[in-house]
Amino acid sequence: SSSPWGKRSTQEASPTMSLWELDSRSCQGTPRPDQEPSTEEASAVELQMKVDFFRKLGYSSAEIHSVLQKLGVQADTNTVLGELVKHGSAAERERQASPDPSAQLPLVPRGGGTPKAPTLEPSPPEENKEGSDLRPVVIDGSNVAMSHGNKEVFSCRGILLAVNWFLERGHTDITVFVPSWRKEQPRPDVPITDQHILRELEKKKILVFTPSRRVGGKRVVCYDDRFIVKLAFESDGVVVSNDTYRDLQGERQEWKRFIEERLLMYSFVNDKYGTHKPKIL
């Protein structure tokens, strides 16, 4: 409801920063009171702390050292994270050796230039698919869209970025849940952008609209979170969201353990999507 990473903590503007601070407090290697560390020792400790932090997000030491060598140890968290996302995406595209580079989704900073309208990433060639080895992916569409829209706008482009991230990695079993009322004409109090993407994903049988209706002039919607967790649990998949679903964890013990182990948090950095625990895929 992520590395990259940062889940459905629909609460924190920068979940990675809070993790960084927590990691800083818990790191070892603090000098004794009677011993001042040398500049070299301090730099080594800081470097190791950053490597350990990004390793927790699923990146290899080689990738981290390569990026830190390029940006410098003093680079801030978001800058390093953004470079790791770019580095990982480039390596993945090279491995897949896509015959049509123009088909890749254009990833551009928000508000920059006039990018092409995003398009759905085509599935990788059959010979590159390893569907039997990859878990089904269930995406909390509302959580992802609102996160990409800075909690102010329902950004359908954010959903497409997430879907394409998984498609690029060979996933074929992807389901996105979005409330059906998001198909309605946007209103100023509930802004939505790139609404056509929802229809496109629905035609591709990737997106599912959960039911809603009006009773006495009021909208009645189903509980989307239950759809999301139930499908992921029954298909032995993963849930993509920054929401911790605390209420559902209290409903069923098996759901609690499942959510704790299979919740795949994410982050958007400069309009690039990334997960926090890619190893659970």
Short mmCIF file of C-alpha atoms in Angstrom, two decimals, residues 22 24 39 103 115 141 166 172 196 255:
data_model
loop_
_atom_site.label_atom_id
_atom_site.label_comp_id
_atom_site.label_asym_id
_atom_site.label_seq_id
_atom_site.Cartn_x
_atom_site.Cartn_y
_atom_site.Cartn_z
CA LEU A 22 16.41 5.47 13.00
CA SER A 24 21.68 6.45 12.44
CA THR A 39 38.40 12.31 9.83
CA ALA A 103 8.23 1.47 -26.11
CA PRO A 115 6.52 14.70 -22.10
CA GLY A 141 -4.53 1.89 -6.71
CA PHE A 166 6.53 -4.66 -12.48
CA THR A 172 2.40 -11.03 -15.75
CA HIS A 196 -7.97 7.82 -19.30
CA TRP A 255 -3.81 -11.91 7.48
#
